[in-house]
């Protein structure tokens, strides 16, 4: 039986640890998010002085990992008052990630007030979800704004050729 000294064992351990650390760094550097599918829909919001403000459901966003499908359905147009309004989107992801899966469903709601200032929120999920996104918007002047609802499926993938091309 071969006996190794403590120094040799320590050196082997250090080299092995360095190789693992470098491998992890290379894999982390080579991983990238790829958009598998994305759908965006939107509409307009008319902010008026003489209308009351409130809470509005703007539409629905949906994702399905099994079919790589996304959907964003939006109300084409609505009217509300100036002051604080809350805008909502119902979001769903109907399927689980496969075991060890790296897919993410991302839902974004963005509302632009009449001055062109954006108010946005994004939520990401790795599995089945049923959530409501909300954005507050408080324009002080009347005018026309707009909104967008985006549903995206992203997947984390290794791109080793990109590492060597950099």
mmCIF file with all atom_site columns, C-alpha atoms in Angstrom:
data_model
loop_
_atom_site.group_PDB
_atom_site.id
_atom_site.type_symbol
_atom_site.label_atom_id
_atom_site.label_alt_id
_atom_site.label_comp_id
_atom_site.label_asym_id
_atom_site.label_entity_id
_atom_site.label_seq_id
_atom_site.pdbx_PDB_ins_code
_atom_site.Cartn_x
_atom_site.Cartn_y
_atom_site.Cartn_z
_atom_site.occupancy
_atom_site.B_iso_or_equiv
_atom_site.pdbx_formal_charge
_atom_site.auth_seq_id
_atom_site.auth_comp_id
_atom_site.auth_asym_id
_atom_site.auth_atom_id
_atom_site.pdbx_PDB_model_num
ATOM 1   C CA . UNK A 1 1   ? 0.000   0.000  0.000   1.00 0.00 ? 1   UNK A CA 1
ATOM 2   C CA . UNK A 1 2   ? 1.251   3.448  -0.904  1.00 0.00 ? 2   UNK A CA 1
ATOM 3   C CA . UNK A 1 3   ? 1.444   5.965  1.917   1.00 0.00 ? 3   UNK A CA 1
ATOM 4   C CA . UNK A 1 4   ? 1.300   9.653  1.094   1.00 0.00 ? 4   UNK A CA 1
ATOM 5   C CA . UNK A 1 5   ? 2.724   12.312 3.332   1.00 0.00 ? 5   UNK A CA 1
ATOM 6   C CA . UNK A 1 6   ? 0.574   15.100 4.769   1.00 0.00 ? 6   UNK A CA 1
ATOM 7   C CA . UNK A 1 7   ? 2.177   17.642 2.423   1.00 0.00 ? 7   UNK A CA 1
ATOM 8   C CA . UNK A 1 8   ? 1.307   15.591 -0.665  1.00 0.00 ? 8   UNK A CA 1
ATOM 9   C CA . UNK A 1 9   ? -2.277  15.068 0.527   1.00 0.00 ? 9   UNK A CA 1
ATOM 10  C CA . UNK A 1 10  ? -2.633  18.781 1.288   1.00 0.00 ? 10  UNK A CA 1
ATOM 11  C CA . UNK A 1 11  ? -1.252  19.668 -2.174  1.00 0.00 ? 11  UNK A CA 1
ATOM 12  C CA . UNK A 1 12  ? -3.670  17.271 -3.871  1.00 0.00 ? 12  UNK A CA 1
ATOM 13  C CA . UNK A 1 13  ? -6.567  18.779 -1.884  1.00 0.00 ? 13  UNK A CA 1
ATOM 14  C CA . UNK A 1 14  ? -5.560  22.324 -2.809  1.00 0.00 ? 14  UNK A CA 1
ATOM 15  C CA . UNK A 1 15  ? -5.196  21.492 -6.515  1.00 0.00 ? 15  UNK A CA 1
ATOM 16  C CA . UNK A 1 16  ? -8.532  19.659 -6.530  1.00 0.00 ? 16  UNK A CA 1
ATOM 17  C CA . UNK A 1 17  ? -10.227 22.614 -4.799  1.00 0.00 ? 17  UNK A CA 1
ATOM 18  C CA . UNK A 1 18  ? -8.711  25.046 -7.313  1.00 0.00 ? 18  UNK A CA 1
ATOM 19  C CA . UNK A 1 19  ? -9.913  22.926 -10.255 1.00 0.00 ? 19  UNK A CA 1
ATOM 20  C CA . UNK A 1 20  ? -13.445 22.790 -8.799  1.00 0.00 ? 20  UNK A CA 1
ATOM 21  C CA . UNK A 1 21  ? -13.430 26.550 -8.182  1.00 0.00 ? 21  UNK A CA 1
ATOM 22  C CA . UNK A 1 22  ? -12.235 27.288 -11.719 1.00 0.00 ? 22  UNK A CA 1
ATOM 23  C CA . UNK A 1 23  ? -14.834 24.900 -13.174 1.00 0.00 ? 23  UNK A CA 1
ATOM 24  C CA . UNK A 1 24  ? -17.607 26.567 -11.197 1.00 0.00 ? 24  UNK A CA 1
ATOM 25  C CA . UNK A 1 25  ? -16.428 29.998 -12.329 1.00 0.00 ? 25  UNK A CA 1
ATOM 26  C CA . UNK A 1 26  ? -16.301 28.893 -15.970 1.00 0.00 ? 26  UNK A CA 1
ATOM 27  C CA . UNK A 1 27  ? -19.812 27.423 -15.819 1.00 0.00 ? 27  UNK A CA 1
ATOM 28  C CA . UNK A 1 28  ? -21.149 30.551 -14.094 1.00 0.00 ? 28  UNK A CA 1
ATOM 29  C CA . UNK A 1 29  ? -19.468 32.764 -16.681 1.00 0.00 ? 29  UNK A CA 1
ATOM 30  C CA . UNK A 1 30  ? -20.797 30.649 -19.560 1.00 0.00 ? 30  UNK A CA 1
ATOM 31  C CA . UNK A 1 31  ? -24.402 30.548 -18.321 1.00 0.00 ? 31  UNK A CA 1
ATOM 32  C CA . UNK A 1 32  ? -26.795 32.935 -20.018 1.00 0.00 ? 32  UNK A CA 1
ATOM 33  C CA . UNK A 1 33  ? -30.512 33.615 -19.936 1.00 0.00 ? 33  UNK A CA 1
ATOM 34  C CA . UNK A 1 34  ? -32.194 32.824 -23.239 1.00 0.00 ? 34  UNK A CA 1
ATOM 35  C CA . UNK A 1 35  ? -35.709 34.040 -23.983 1.00 0.00 ? 35  UNK A CA 1
ATOM 36  C CA . UNK A 1 36  ? -37.725 31.010 -25.059 1.00 0.00 ? 36  UNK A CA 1
ATOM 37  C CA . UNK A 1 37  ? -40.929 32.946 -25.725 1.00 0.00 ? 37  UNK A CA 1
ATOM 38  C CA . UNK A 1 38  ? -42.352 36.378 -24.922 1.00 0.00 ? 38  UNK A CA 1
ATOM 39  C CA . UNK A 1 39  ? -45.663 38.107 -25.557 1.00 0.00 ? 39  UNK A CA 1
ATOM 40  C CA . UNK A 1 40  ? -46.513 41.763 -24.979 1.00 0.00 ? 40  UNK A CA 1
ATOM 41  C CA . UNK A 1 41  ? -49.860 43.494 -25.219 1.00 0.00 ? 41  UNK A CA 1
ATOM 42  C CA . UNK A 1 42  ? -50.984 46.889 -24.095 1.00 0.00 ? 42  UNK A CA 1
ATOM 43  C CA . UNK A 1 43  ? -53.465 49.665 -24.249 1.00 0.00 ? 43  UNK A CA 1
ATOM 44  C CA . UNK A 1 44  ? -54.100 53.270 -23.383 1.00 0.00 ? 44  UNK A CA 1
ATOM 45  C CA . UNK A 1 45  ? -55.232 54.937 -20.193 1.00 0.00 ? 45  UNK A CA 1
ATOM 46  C CA . UNK A 1 46  ? -56.968 58.301 -20.304 1.00 0.00 ? 46  UNK A CA 1
ATOM 47  C CA . UNK A 1 47  ? -56.536 60.253 -17.061 1.00 0.00 ? 47  UNK A CA 1
ATOM 48  C CA . UNK A 1 48  ? -59.301 62.856 -16.653 1.00 0.00 ? 48  UNK A CA 1
ATOM 49  C CA . UNK A 1 49  ? -59.946 65.602 -14.084 1.00 0.00 ? 49  UNK A CA 1
ATOM 50  C CA . UNK A 1 50  ? -63.657 64.916 -13.848 1.00 0.00 ? 50  UNK A CA 1
ATOM 51  C CA . UNK A 1 51  ? -63.496 61.120 -13.433 1.00 0.00 ? 51  UNK A CA 1
ATOM 52  C CA . UNK A 1 52  ? -63.021 59.133 -10.246 1.00 0.00 ? 52  UNK A CA 1
ATOM 53  C CA . UNK A 1 53  ? -59.898 57.064 -9.767  1.00 0.00 ? 53  UNK A CA 1
ATOM 54  C CA . UNK A 1 54  ? -59.836 53.498 -8.482  1.00 0.00 ? 54  UNK A CA 1
ATOM 55  C CA . UNK A 1 55  ? -58.570 49.954 -8.981  1.00 0.00 ? 55  UNK A CA 1
ATOM 56  C CA . UNK A 1 56  ? -58.513 48.513 -12.516 1.00 0.00 ? 56  UNK A CA 1
ATOM 57  C CA . UNK A 1 57  ? -57.800 45.043 -13.870 1.00 0.00 ? 57  UNK A CA 1
ATOM 58  C CA . UNK A 1 58  ? -55.844 45.655 -17.080 1.00 0.00 ? 58  UNK A CA 1
ATOM 59  C CA . UNK A 1 59  ? -55.628 42.074 -18.283 1.00 0.00 ? 59  UNK A CA 1
ATOM 60  C CA . UNK A 1 60  ? -54.040 38.673 -17.905 1.00 0.00 ? 60  UNK A CA 1
ATOM 61  C CA . UNK A 1 61  ? -50.578 37.190 -18.449 1.00 0.00 ? 61  UNK A CA 1
ATOM 62  C CA . UNK A 1 62  ? -49.977 33.460 -18.761 1.00 0.00 ? 62  UNK A CA 1
ATOM 63  C CA . UNK A 1 63  ? -47.027 31.090 -19.279 1.00 0.00 ? 63  UNK A CA 1
ATOM 64  C CA . UNK A 1 64  ? -46.763 27.326 -19.822 1.00 0.00 ? 64  UNK A CA 1
ATOM 65  C CA . UNK A 1 65  ? -43.373 25.602 -19.489 1.00 0.00 ? 65  UNK A CA 1
ATOM 66  C CA . UNK A 1 66  ? -44.683 22.423 -21.162 1.00 0.00 ? 66  UNK A CA 1
ATOM 67  C CA . UNK A 1 67  ? -45.497 24.069 -24.482 1.00 0.00 ? 67  UNK A CA 1
ATOM 68  C CA . UNK A 1 68  ? -43.153 27.088 -24.152 1.00 0.00 ? 68  UNK A CA 1
ATOM 69  C CA . UNK A 1 69  ? -46.232 29.256 -24.690 1.00 0.00 ? 69  UNK A CA 1
ATOM 70  C CA . UNK A 1 70  ? -46.887 32.754 -23.357 1.00 0.00 ? 70  UNK A CA 1
ATOM 71  C CA . UNK A 1 71  ? -49.957 34.962 -23.552 1.00 0.00 ? 71  UNK A CA 1
ATOM 72  C CA . UNK A 1 72  ? -50.700 38.560 -22.626 1.00 0.00 ? 72  UNK A CA 1
ATOM 73  C CA . UNK A 1 73  ? -54.261 39.804 -22.960 1.00 0.00 ? 73  UNK A CA 1
ATOM 74  C CA . UNK A 1 74  ? -54.997 43.456 -22.270 1.00 0.00 ? 74  UNK A CA 1
ATOM 75  C CA . UNK A 1 75  ? -57.970 45.770 -22.052 1.00 0.00 ? 75  UNK A CA 1
ATOM 76  C CA . UNK A 1 76  ? -57.525 48.051 -25.074 1.00 0.00 ? 76  UNK A CA 1
ATOM 77  C CA . UNK A 1 77  ? -58.499 51.288 -23.347 1.00 0.00 ? 77  UNK A CA 1
ATOM 78  C CA . UNK A 1 78  ? -59.834 52.666 -20.073 1.00 0.00 ? 78  UNK A CA 1
ATOM 79  C CA . UNK A 1 79  ? -60.572 55.976 -18.430 1.00 0.00 ? 79  UNK A CA 1
ATOM 80  C CA . UNK A 1 80  ? -59.766 56.984 -14.884 1.00 0.00 ? 80  UNK A CA 1
ATOM 81  C CA . UNK A 1 81  ? -59.321 60.133 -12.859 1.00 0.00 ? 81  UNK A CA 1
ATOM 82  C CA . UNK A 1 82  ? -56.186 61.965 -11.918 1.00 0.00 ? 82  UNK A CA 1
ATOM 83  C CA . UNK A 1 83  ? -54.876 61.090 -8.467  1.00 0.00 ? 83  UNK A CA 1
ATOM 84  C CA . UNK A 1 84  ? -53.968 57.635 -7.209  1.00 0.00 ? 84  UNK A CA 1
ATOM 85  C CA . UNK A 1 85  ? -55.160 54.658 -9.259  1.00 0.00 ? 85  UNK A CA 1
ATOM 86  C CA . UNK A 1 86  ? -54.053 51.055 -8.867  1.00 0.00 ? 86  UNK A CA 1
ATOM 87  C CA . UNK A 1 87  ? -53.630 48.889 -11.956 1.00 0.00 ? 87  UNK A CA 1
ATOM 88  C CA . UNK A 1 88  ? -53.656 45.078 -11.760 1.00 0.00 ? 88  UNK A CA 1
ATOM 89  C CA . UNK A 1 89  ? -52.725 42.102 -13.952 1.00 0.00 ? 89  UNK A CA 1
ATOM 90  C CA . UNK A 1 90  ? -53.621 38.479 -13.170 1.00 0.00 ? 90  UNK A CA 1
ATOM 91  C CA . UNK A 1 91  ? -50.618 36.188 -13.848 1.00 0.00 ? 91  UNK A CA 1
ATOM 92  C CA . UNK A 1 92  ? -50.537 32.389 -14.109 1.00 0.00 ? 92  UNK A CA 1
ATOM 93  C CA . UNK A 1 93  ? -48.015 29.681 -14.855 1.00 0.00 ? 93  UNK A CA 1
ATOM 94  C CA . UNK A 1 94  ? -49.767 26.338 -15.334 1.00 0.00 ? 94  UNK A CA 1
ATOM 95  C CA . UNK A 1 95  ? -46.853 23.899 -15.276 1.00 0.00 ? 95  UNK A CA 1
ATOM 96  C CA . UNK A 1 96  ? -44.035 22.920 -12.972 1.00 0.00 ? 96  UNK A CA 1
ATOM 97  C CA . UNK A 1 97  ? -40.421 23.100 -14.033 1.00 0.00 ? 97  UNK A CA 1
ATOM 98  C CA . UNK A 1 98  ? -39.093 19.688 -14.986 1.00 0.00 ? 98  UNK A CA 1
ATOM 99  C CA . UNK A 1 99  ? -36.765 18.258 -12.309 1.00 0.00 ? 99  UNK A CA 1
ATOM 100 C CA . UNK A 1 100 ? -33.542 20.252 -12.422 1.00 0.00 ? 100 UNK A CA 1
ATOM 101 C CA . UNK A 1 101 ? -35.210 22.661 -14.873 1.00 0.00 ? 101 UNK A CA 1
ATOM 102 C CA . UNK A 1 102 ? -33.843 26.144 -15.323 1.00 0.00 ? 102 UNK A CA 1
ATOM 103 C CA . UNK A 1 103 ? -36.892 27.878 -16.756 1.00 0.00 ? 103 UNK A CA 1
ATOM 104 C CA . UNK A 1 104 ? -38.353 31.050 -15.283 1.00 0.00 ? 104 UNK A CA 1
ATOM 105 C CA . UNK A 1 105 ? -41.677 32.711 -16.023 1.00 0.00 ? 105 UNK A CA 1
ATOM 106 C CA . UNK A 1 106 ? -41.427 36.497 -15.756 1.00 0.00 ? 106 UNK A CA 1
ATOM 107 C CA . UNK A 1 107 ? -44.424 38.801 -15.768 1.00 0.00 ? 107 UNK A CA 1
ATOM 108 C CA . UNK A 1 108 ? -44.107 42.587 -16.103 1.00 0.00 ? 108 UNK A CA 1
ATOM 109 C CA . UNK A 1 109 ? -46.652 45.367 -15.841 1.00 0.00 ? 109 UNK A CA 1
ATOM 110 C CA . UNK A 1 110 ? -45.586 48.861 -16.872 1.00 0.00 ? 110 UNK A CA 1
ATOM 111 C CA . UNK A 1 111 ? -47.829 51.938 -16.744 1.00 0.00 ? 111 UNK A CA 1
ATOM 112 C CA . UNK A 1 112 ? -46.810 55.297 -18.221 1.00 0.00 ? 112 UNK A CA 1
ATOM 113 C CA . UNK A 1 113 ? -48.567 58.376 -16.874 1.00 0.00 ? 113 UNK A CA 1
ATOM 114 C CA . UNK A 1 114 ? -49.424 61.385 -19.110 1.00 0.00 ? 114 UNK A CA 1
ATOM 115 C CA . UNK A 1 115 ? -45.986 62.900 -18.421 1.00 0.00 ? 115 UNK A CA 1
ATOM 116 C CA . UNK A 1 116 ? -44.319 59.734 -19.800 1.00 0.00 ? 116 UNK A CA 1
ATOM 117 C CA . UNK A 1 117 ? -43.027 58.557 -16.413 1.00 0.00 ? 117 UNK A CA 1
ATOM 118 C CA . UNK A 1 118 ? -43.051 54.754 -16.146 1.00 0.00 ? 118 UNK A CA 1
ATOM 119 C CA . UNK A 1 119 ? -44.261 52.806 -13.116 1.00 0.00 ? 119 UNK A CA 1
ATOM 120 C CA . UNK A 1 120 ? -43.350 49.124 -13.347 1.00 0.00 ? 120 UNK A CA 1
ATOM 121 C CA . UNK A 1 121 ? -43.230 45.842 -11.477 1.00 0.00 ? 121 UNK A CA 1
ATOM 122 C CA . UNK A 1 122 ? -41.874 42.414 -12.447 1.00 0.00 ? 122 UNK A CA 1
ATOM 123 C CA . UNK A 1 123 ? -42.285 39.030 -10.749 1.00 0.00 ? 123 UNK A CA 1
ATOM 124 C CA . UNK A 1 124 ? -40.455 35.830 -11.634 1.00 0.00 ? 124 UNK A CA 1
ATOM 125 C CA . UNK A 1 125 ? -41.510 32.273 -10.863 1.00 0.00 ? 125 UNK A CA 1
ATOM 126 C CA . UNK A 1 126 ? -39.817 28.912 -11.339 1.00 0.00 ? 126 UNK A CA 1
ATOM 127 C CA . UNK A 1 127 ? -42.990 26.850 -11.106 1.00 0.00 ? 127 UNK A CA 1
ATOM 128 C CA . UNK A 1 128 ? -46.758 26.918 -10.831 1.00 0.00 ? 128 UNK A CA 1
ATOM 129 C CA . UNK A 1 129 ? -48.085 30.306 -9.747  1.00 0.00 ? 129 UNK A CA 1
ATOM 130 C CA . UNK A 1 130 ? -51.194 32.415 -9.631  1.00 0.00 ? 130 UNK A CA 1
ATOM 131 C CA . UNK A 1 131 ? -50.349 35.987 -8.687  1.00 0.00 ? 131 UNK A CA 1
ATOM 132 C CA . UNK A 1 132 ? -51.582 39.519 -9.182  1.00 0.00 ? 132 UNK A CA 1
ATOM 133 C CA . UNK A 1 133 ? -49.178 42.282 -10.169 1.00 0.00 ? 133 UNK A CA 1
ATOM 134 C CA . UNK A 1 134 ? -50.059 45.795 -9.109  1.00 0.00 ? 134 UNK A CA 1
ATOM 135 C CA . UNK A 1 135 ? -48.750 49.240 -9.991  1.00 0.00 ? 135 UNK A CA 1
ATOM 136 C CA . UNK A 1 136 ? -49.775 52.534 -8.368  1.00 0.00 ? 136 UNK A CA 1
ATOM 137 C CA . UNK A 1 137 ? -49.899 55.626 -10.528 1.00 0.00 ? 137 UNK A CA 1
ATOM 138 C CA . UNK A 1 138 ? -50.787 59.134 -9.319  1.00 0.00 ? 138 UNK A CA 1
ATOM 139 C CA . UNK A 1 139 ? -50.693 61.669 -12.137 1.00 0.00 ? 139 UNK A CA 1
ATOM 140 C CA . UNK A 1 140 ? -51.504 65.222 -11.117 1.00 0.00 ? 140 UNK A CA 1
ATOM 141 C CA . UNK A 1 141 ? -52.475 66.393 -14.599 1.00 0.00 ? 141 UNK A CA 1
ATOM 142 C CA . UNK A 1 142 ? -54.933 64.922 -17.085 1.00 0.00 ? 142 UNK A CA 1
ATOM 143 C CA . UNK A 1 143 ? -53.840 63.358 -20.337 1.00 0.00 ? 143 UNK A CA 1
ATOM 144 C CA . UNK A 1 144 ? -53.241 60.079 -22.096 1.00 0.00 ? 144 UNK A CA 1
ATOM 145 C CA . UNK A 1 145 ? -50.981 57.379 -20.743 1.00 0.00 ? 145 UNK A CA 1
ATOM 146 C CA . UNK A 1 146 ? -50.435 53.789 -21.753 1.00 0.00 ? 146 UNK A CA 1
ATOM 147 C CA . UNK A 1 147 ? -49.587 50.380 -20.332 1.00 0.00 ? 147 UNK A CA 1
ATOM 148 C CA . UNK A 1 148 ? -47.926 47.095 -21.344 1.00 0.00 ? 148 UNK A CA 1
ATOM 149 C CA . UNK A 1 149 ? -48.270 43.568 -20.015 1.00 0.00 ? 149 UNK A CA 1
ATOM 150 C CA . UNK A 1 150 ? -45.416 41.177 -20.822 1.00 0.00 ? 150 UNK A CA 1
ATOM 151 C CA . UNK A 1 151 ? -45.211 37.439 -20.237 1.00 0.00 ? 151 UNK A CA 1
ATOM 152 C CA . UNK A 1 152 ? -41.801 35.820 -20.797 1.00 0.00 ? 152 UNK A CA 1
ATOM 153 C CA . UNK A 1 153 ? -40.304 32.348 -20.440 1.00 0.00 ? 153 UNK A CA 1
ATOM 154 C CA . UNK A 1 154 ? -36.527 32.391 -19.943 1.00 0.00 ? 154 UNK A CA 1
ATOM 155 C CA . UNK A 1 155 ? -34.163 29.469 -19.638 1.00 0.00 ? 155 UNK A CA 1
ATOM 156 C CA . UNK A 1 156 ? -30.660 29.427 -18.162 1.00 0.00 ? 156 UNK A CA 1
ATOM 157 C CA . UNK A 1 157 ? -28.324 27.659 -20.622 1.00 0.00 ? 157 UNK A CA 1
ATOM 158 C CA . UNK A 1 158 ? -24.614 27.028 -20.918 1.00 0.00 ? 158 UNK A CA 1
ATOM 159 C CA . UNK A 1 159 ? -22.902 28.710 -23.845 1.00 0.00 ? 159 UNK A CA 1
ATOM 160 C CA . UNK A 1 160 ? -19.326 27.406 -23.739 1.00 0.00 ? 160 UNK A CA 1
ATOM 161 C CA . UNK A 1 161 ? -18.392 28.650 -27.246 1.00 0.00 ? 161 UNK A CA 1
ATOM 162 C CA . UNK A 1 162 ? -19.143 32.199 -26.109 1.00 0.00 ? 162 UNK A CA 1
ATOM 163 C CA . UNK A 1 163 ? -16.547 31.866 -23.351 1.00 0.00 ? 163 UNK A CA 1
ATOM 164 C CA . UNK A 1 164 ? -13.811 31.014 -25.821 1.00 0.00 ? 164 UNK A CA 1
ATOM 165 C CA . UNK A 1 165 ? -14.892 33.709 -28.320 1.00 0.00 ? 165 UNK A CA 1
ATOM 166 C CA . UNK A 1 166 ? -14.588 36.517 -25.737 1.00 0.00 ? 166 UNK A CA 1
#
